[in-house]
PDB file of C-alpha atoms in Angstrom:
ATOM      1  CA  MET A  28      -2.664 -15.797 143.791  1.00 53.00           C
ATOM      2  CA  SER A  29      -1.918 -16.854 147.371  1.00 53.00           C
ATOM      3  CA  THR A  30       0.324 -15.011 149.719  1.00 57.00           C
ATOM      4  CA  ALA A  31       2.394 -16.578 152.438  1.00 56.00           C
ATOM      5  CA  PRO A  32       1.391 -15.736 156.026  1.00 57.00           C
ATOM      6  CA  THR A  33       3.520 -13.042 157.596  1.00 59.00           C
ATOM      7  CA  THR A  34       5.014 -13.174 161.047  1.00 58.00           C
ATOM      8  CA  PRO A  35       3.742 -10.488 163.440  1.00 55.00           C
ATOM      9  CA  THR A  36       6.379  -7.847 164.131  1.00 57.00           C
ATOM     10  CA  THR A  37       4.648  -5.601 166.686  1.00 55.00           C
ATOM     11  CA  PRO A  38       2.629  -6.431 169.813  1.00 51.00           C
ATOM     12  CA  ASP A  39      -0.534  -4.985 168.234  1.00 52.00           C
ATOM     13  CA  GLU A  40      -0.251  -7.503 165.410  1.00 55.00           C
ATOM     14  CA  LEU A  41      -0.240 -10.377 167.921  1.00 55.00           C
ATOM     15  CA  VAL A  42      -3.757  -9.591 169.179  1.00 58.00           C
ATOM     16  CA  PRO A  43      -6.570 -10.247 166.717  1.00 60.00           C
ATOM     17  CA  PRO A  44      -7.717  -6.838 165.423  1.00 64.00           C
ATOM     18  CA  GLY A  45     -11.088  -5.342 166.227  1.00 70.00           C
ATOM     19  CA  LEU A  46     -11.653  -7.059 169.571  1.00 74.00           C
ATOM     20  CA  ASP A  47     -13.709  -5.540 172.347  1.00 77.00           C
ATOM     21  CA  PRO A  48     -11.452  -3.934 175.001  1.00 81.00           C
ATOM     22  CA  LEU A  49     -12.998  -6.268 177.598  1.00 84.00           C
ATOM     23  CA  VAL A  50     -11.732  -9.268 175.630  1.00 83.00           C
ATOM     24  CA  LYS A  51      -8.246  -7.767 175.577  1.00 84.00           C
ATOM     25  CA  ARG A  52      -8.423  -7.219 179.354  1.00 85.00           C
ATOM     26  CA  LEU A  53      -9.506 -10.809 179.832  1.00 85.00           C
ATOM     27  CA  PHE A  54      -6.498 -11.953 177.787  1.00 82.00           C
ATOM     28  CA  VAL A  55      -4.212  -9.844 179.987  1.00 85.00           C
ATOM     29  CA  GLY A  56      -5.768 -11.375 183.096  1.00 83.00           C
ATOM     30  CA  ILE A  57      -5.356 -14.897 181.726  1.00 82.00           C
ATOM     31  CA  ALA A  58      -1.717 -14.165 180.872  1.00 83.00           C
ATOM     32  CA  LEU A  59      -0.988 -12.733 184.330  1.00 85.00           C
ATOM     33  CA  SER A  60      -2.652 -15.688 186.029  1.00 80.00           C
ATOM     34  CA  ALA A  61      -0.635 -18.145 183.936  1.00 81.00           C
ATOM     35  CA  LEU A  62       2.551 -16.189 184.642  1.00 84.00           C
ATOM     36  CA  GLY A  63       1.840 -16.189 188.368  1.00 81.00           C
ATOM     37  CA  SER A  64       1.155 -19.919 188.402  1.00 79.00           C
ATOM     38  CA  GLY A  65       4.188 -20.568 186.247  1.00 81.00           C
ATOM     39  CA  LEU A  66       6.412 -18.627 188.623  1.00 82.00           C
ATOM     40  CA  THR A  67       4.884 -20.075 191.793  1.00 79.00           C
ATOM     41  CA  MET A  68       4.673 -23.788 191.096  1.00 81.00           C
ATOM     42  CA  PRO A  69       8.298 -24.568 190.192  1.00 83.00           C
ATOM     43  CA  PHE A  70       9.574 -22.888 193.335  1.00 90.00           C
ATOM     44  CA  LEU A  71       6.937 -24.534 195.516  1.00 91.00           C
ATOM     45  CA  TYR A  72       8.830 -27.810 195.320  1.00 92.00           C
ATOM     46  CA  VAL A  73      12.070 -26.180 196.445  1.00 93.00           C
ATOM     47  CA  TYR A  74      10.301 -24.159 199.148  1.00 94.00           C
ATOM     48  CA  LEU A  75       8.545 -27.160 200.672  1.00 95.00           C
ATOM     49  CA  ALA A  76      11.586 -29.438 200.486  1.00 95.00           C
ATOM     50  CA  GLU A  77      14.401 -27.055 201.390  1.00 94.00           C
ATOM     51  CA  VAL A  78      12.799 -24.353 203.516  1.00 95.00           C
ATOM     52  CA  ARG A  79      10.091 -26.348 205.281  1.00 95.00           C
ATOM     53  CA  GLY A  80      12.050 -29.613 205.435  1.00 95.00           C
ATOM     54  CA  ILE A  81       9.367 -31.837 203.940  1.00 96.00           C
ATOM     55  CA  PRO A  82      10.926 -34.938 202.336  1.00 96.00           C
ATOM     56  CA  THR A  83      11.223 -34.631 198.554  1.00 95.00           C
ATOM     57  CA  ALA A  84       9.263 -37.853 197.969  1.00 96.00           C
ATOM     58  CA  THR A  85       6.399 -36.428 200.012  1.00 97.00           C
ATOM     59  CA  VAL A  86       6.510 -33.178 198.039  1.00 96.00           C
ATOM     60  CA  GLY A  87       6.408 -35.195 194.802  1.00 95.00           C
ATOM     61  CA  LEU A  88       3.361 -37.092 196.064  1.00 96.00           C
ATOM     62  CA  LEU A  89       1.794 -33.767 197.022  1.00 96.00           C
ATOM     63  CA  PHE A  90       2.218 -32.513 193.455  1.00 95.00           C
ATOM     64  CA  ALA A  91       0.717 -35.754 192.121  1.00 96.00           C
ATOM     65  CA  PHE A  92      -2.211 -35.264 194.501  1.00 97.00           C
ATOM     66  CA  MET A  93      -2.708 -31.734 193.178  1.00 95.00           C
ATOM     67  CA  GLY A  94      -2.872 -33.044 189.612  1.00 93.00           C
ATOM     68  CA  LEU A  95      -5.338 -35.773 190.548  1.00 96.00           C
ATOM     69  CA  LEU A  96      -7.500 -33.368 192.543  1.00 96.00           C
ATOM     70  CA  GLY A  97      -7.540 -30.926 189.622  1.00 93.00           C
ATOM     71  CA  PHE A  98      -8.636 -33.729 187.304  1.00 94.00           C
ATOM     72  CA  VAL A  99     -11.368 -34.944 189.652  1.00 94.00           C
ATOM     73  CA  GLY A 100     -12.499 -31.417 190.554  1.00 92.00           C
ATOM     74  CA  SER A 101     -12.817 -30.110 187.001  1.00 90.00           C
ATOM     75  CA  PRO A 102     -16.411 -31.318 186.542  1.00 91.00           C
ATOM     76  CA  ILE A 103     -17.315 -29.425 189.721  1.00 91.00           C
ATOM     77  CA  GLY A 104     -15.871 -26.248 188.218  1.00 90.00           C
ATOM     78  CA  GLY A 105     -17.890 -26.761 185.048  1.00 89.00           C
ATOM     79  CA  THR A 106     -21.065 -27.380 187.024  1.00 93.00           C
ATOM     80  CA  LEU A 107     -20.523 -24.205 189.043  1.00 94.00           C
ATOM     81  CA  ILE A 108     -19.996 -22.222 185.817  1.00 93.00           C
ATOM     82  CA  ASP A 109     -23.252 -23.588 184.411  1.00 93.00           C
ATOM     83  CA  ARG A 110     -25.117 -22.761 187.606  1.00 95.00           C
ATOM     84  CA  PHE A 111     -23.673 -19.365 188.606  1.00 96.00           C
ATOM     85  CA  GLY A 112     -21.933 -18.126 185.464  1.00 94.00           C
ATOM     86  CA  PRO A 113     -18.251 -17.806 184.589  1.00 93.00           C
ATOM     87  CA  ARG A 114     -17.550 -14.440 186.228  1.00 92.00           C
ATOM     88  CA  PRO A 115     -18.449 -15.374 189.847  1.00 95.00           C
ATOM     89  CA  VAL A 116     -16.637 -18.705 189.478  1.00 94.00           C
ATOM     90  CA  MET A 117     -13.534 -16.937 188.189  1.00 91.00           C
ATOM     91  CA  ILE A 118     -13.595 -14.311 190.961  1.00 93.00           C
ATOM     92  CA  VAL A 119     -14.026 -16.909 193.700  1.00 94.00           C
ATOM     93  CA  GLY A 120     -11.411 -19.185 192.112  1.00 92.00           C
ATOM     94  CA  LEU A 121      -8.786 -16.459 191.799  1.00 88.00           C
ATOM     95  CA  THR A 122      -9.471 -15.260 195.340  1.00 93.00           C
ATOM     96  CA  THR A 123      -9.233 -18.810 196.679  1.00 93.00           C
ATOM     97  CA  GLU A 124      -6.007 -19.446 194.780  1.00 88.00           C
ATOM     98  CA  ALA A 125      -4.488 -16.177 196.013  1.00 88.00           C
ATOM     99  CA  PHE A 126      -5.435 -16.962 199.612  1.00 93.00           C
ATOM    100  CA  GLY A 127      -3.937 -20.432 199.251  1.00 92.00           C
ATOM    101  CA  VAL A 128      -0.687 -19.154 197.784  1.00 89.00           C
ATOM    102  CA  ALA A 129      -0.429 -16.561 200.574  1.00 92.00           C
ATOM    103  CA  SER A 130      -1.018 -19.366 203.098  1.00 94.00           C
ATOM    104  CA  LEU A 131       2.123 -21.153 201.924  1.00 92.00           C
ATOM    105  CA  ALA A 132       4.054 -18.955 204.353  1.00 93.00           C
ATOM    106  CA  LEU A 133       2.259 -20.703 207.228  1.00 94.00           C
ATOM    107  CA  VAL A 134       3.149 -24.265 206.184  1.00 95.00           C
ATOM    108  CA  GLN A 135       5.089 -26.107 208.888  1.00 94.00           C
ATOM    109  CA  ASN A 136       4.686 -29.777 207.936  1.00 95.00           C
ATOM    110  CA  ALA A 137       3.334 -32.094 205.254  1.00 95.00           C
ATOM    111  CA  TRP A 138      -0.249 -31.950 206.563  1.00 96.00           C
ATOM    112  CA  HIS A 139      -0.262 -28.167 206.357  1.00 95.00           C
ATOM    113  CA  ALA A 140       1.148 -28.390 202.834  1.00 96.00           C
ATOM    114  CA  LEU A 141      -1.599 -30.866 201.878  1.00 96.00           C
ATOM    115  CA  ALA A 142      -4.314 -28.524 203.175  1.00 96.00           C
ATOM    116  CA  VAL A 143      -2.873 -25.503 201.373  1.00 95.00           C
ATOM    117  CA  ALA A 144      -2.288 -27.454 198.145  1.00 95.00           C
ATOM    118  CA  THR A 145      -5.889 -28.659 198.253  1.00 95.00           C
ATOM    119  CA  PHE A 146      -7.097 -25.088 198.672  1.00 91.00           C
ATOM    120  CA  ILE A 147      -4.933 -23.828 195.801  1.00 92.00           C
ATOM    121  CA  THR A 148      -6.009 -26.633 193.477  1.00 93.00           C
ATOM    122  CA  LEU A 149      -9.714 -26.246 194.212  1.00 92.00           C
ATOM    123  CA  GLY A 150      -9.340 -22.540 193.473  1.00 90.00           C
ATOM    124  CA  THR A 151      -7.925 -23.241 190.032  1.00 89.00           C
ATOM    125  CA  VAL A 152     -10.266 -25.970 188.736  1.00 90.00           C
ATOM    126  CA  GLY A 153     -12.736 -23.581 187.156  1.00 86.00           C
ATOM    127  CA  LEU A 154     -10.431 -20.820 185.934  1.00 87.00           C
ATOM    128  CA  TYR A 155      -9.678 -21.989 182.392  1.00 85.00           C
ATOM    129  CA  PRO A 156     -13.248 -23.143 181.643  1.00 89.00           C
ATOM    130  CA  ALA A 157     -14.603 -19.887 183.097  1.00 90.00           C
ATOM    131  CA  SER A 158     -12.328 -17.774 180.919  1.00 87.00           C
ATOM    132  CA  THR A 159     -13.354 -19.769 177.840  1.00 86.00           C
ATOM    133  CA  ALA A 160     -17.039 -19.365 178.723  1.00 89.00           C
ATOM    134  CA  MET A 161     -16.522 -15.624 179.161  1.00 88.00           C
ATOM    135  CA  LEU A 162     -14.869 -15.424 175.742  1.00 86.00           C
ATOM    136  CA  THR A 163     -17.777 -17.324 174.222  1.00 85.00           C
ATOM    137  CA  ARG A 164     -20.174 -14.724 175.585  1.00 86.00           C
ATOM    138  CA  MET A 165     -18.072 -11.714 174.599  1.00 86.00           C
ATOM    139  CA  VAL A 166     -16.948 -12.650 171.074  1.00 84.00           C
ATOM    140  CA  PRO A 167     -19.276 -12.951 168.068  1.00 83.00           C
ATOM    141  CA  GLU A 168     -19.540 -16.473 166.684  1.00 84.00           C
ATOM    142  CA  ALA A 169     -17.711 -15.541 163.481  1.00 81.00           C
ATOM    143  CA  ARG A 170     -14.594 -14.480 165.447  1.00 81.00           C
ATOM    144  CA  ARG A 171     -14.471 -17.290 168.039  1.00 79.00           C
ATOM    145  CA  GLN A 172     -12.140 -19.570 166.115  1.00 81.00           C
ATOM    146  CA  GLN A 173      -9.566 -16.793 165.820  1.00 79.00           C
ATOM    147  CA  VAL A 174      -9.906 -15.818 169.511  1.00 79.00           C
ATOM    148  CA  TYR A 175      -9.701 -19.433 170.724  1.00 78.00           C
ATOM    149  CA  GLY A 176      -6.576 -19.887 168.618  1.00 76.00           C
ATOM    150  CA  PHE A 177      -5.070 -16.781 170.180  1.00 74.00           C
ATOM    151  CA  GLN A 178      -6.017 -17.992 173.672  1.00 72.00           C
ATOM    152  CA  SER A 179      -4.168 -21.272 173.063  1.00 68.00           C
ATOM    153  CA  CYS A 180      -0.871 -19.486 172.317  1.00 65.00           C
TER     154      CYS A 180
END
C-alpha cells in the first residue's frame, strides 16, 4: 500500500533528518549568501543609475558583462577547488565578494563600476561549486541525492 507524500509543516521537517551539524551550518551559510546576493543585485542597478548617474544602458551592459565573466570564470573556480580544496576557495571567494560589495560605495563612474563588478563576479565564480564539493565530502554517498535535492530548493 503506498502513501502519498506529506507536506512539511515545521522547519525541522524541511531539513533532511540525521544530518551532521556541519552540513546544516553549510546550508545556513549558503542560504545567507544567496539572500545577500538576492538583496544586493536588484538594487545595484538602481544605485548605479540613480545615485551614481551612470546611464542605464551602460549599467545593463555592466550586468551582461558580469554574467559573461561568471560564465568564462567558472572553469577557473573549478580548477582552484581541485587544486586547493573547496574550503579555501569558498573563504577567499566570500571575502572577495564582500570586499567588492563594500567597494560599491566608492564608485564614481562607469570604469569604477566595471572594476568593482569584476571583483564581485570573480569572487562568486567558485562559491556554488565549492559548497557542492564540501557537501560531497561531508555527506555519505547514500544520502547525497537527498542533500543535493534539498540544496536545490
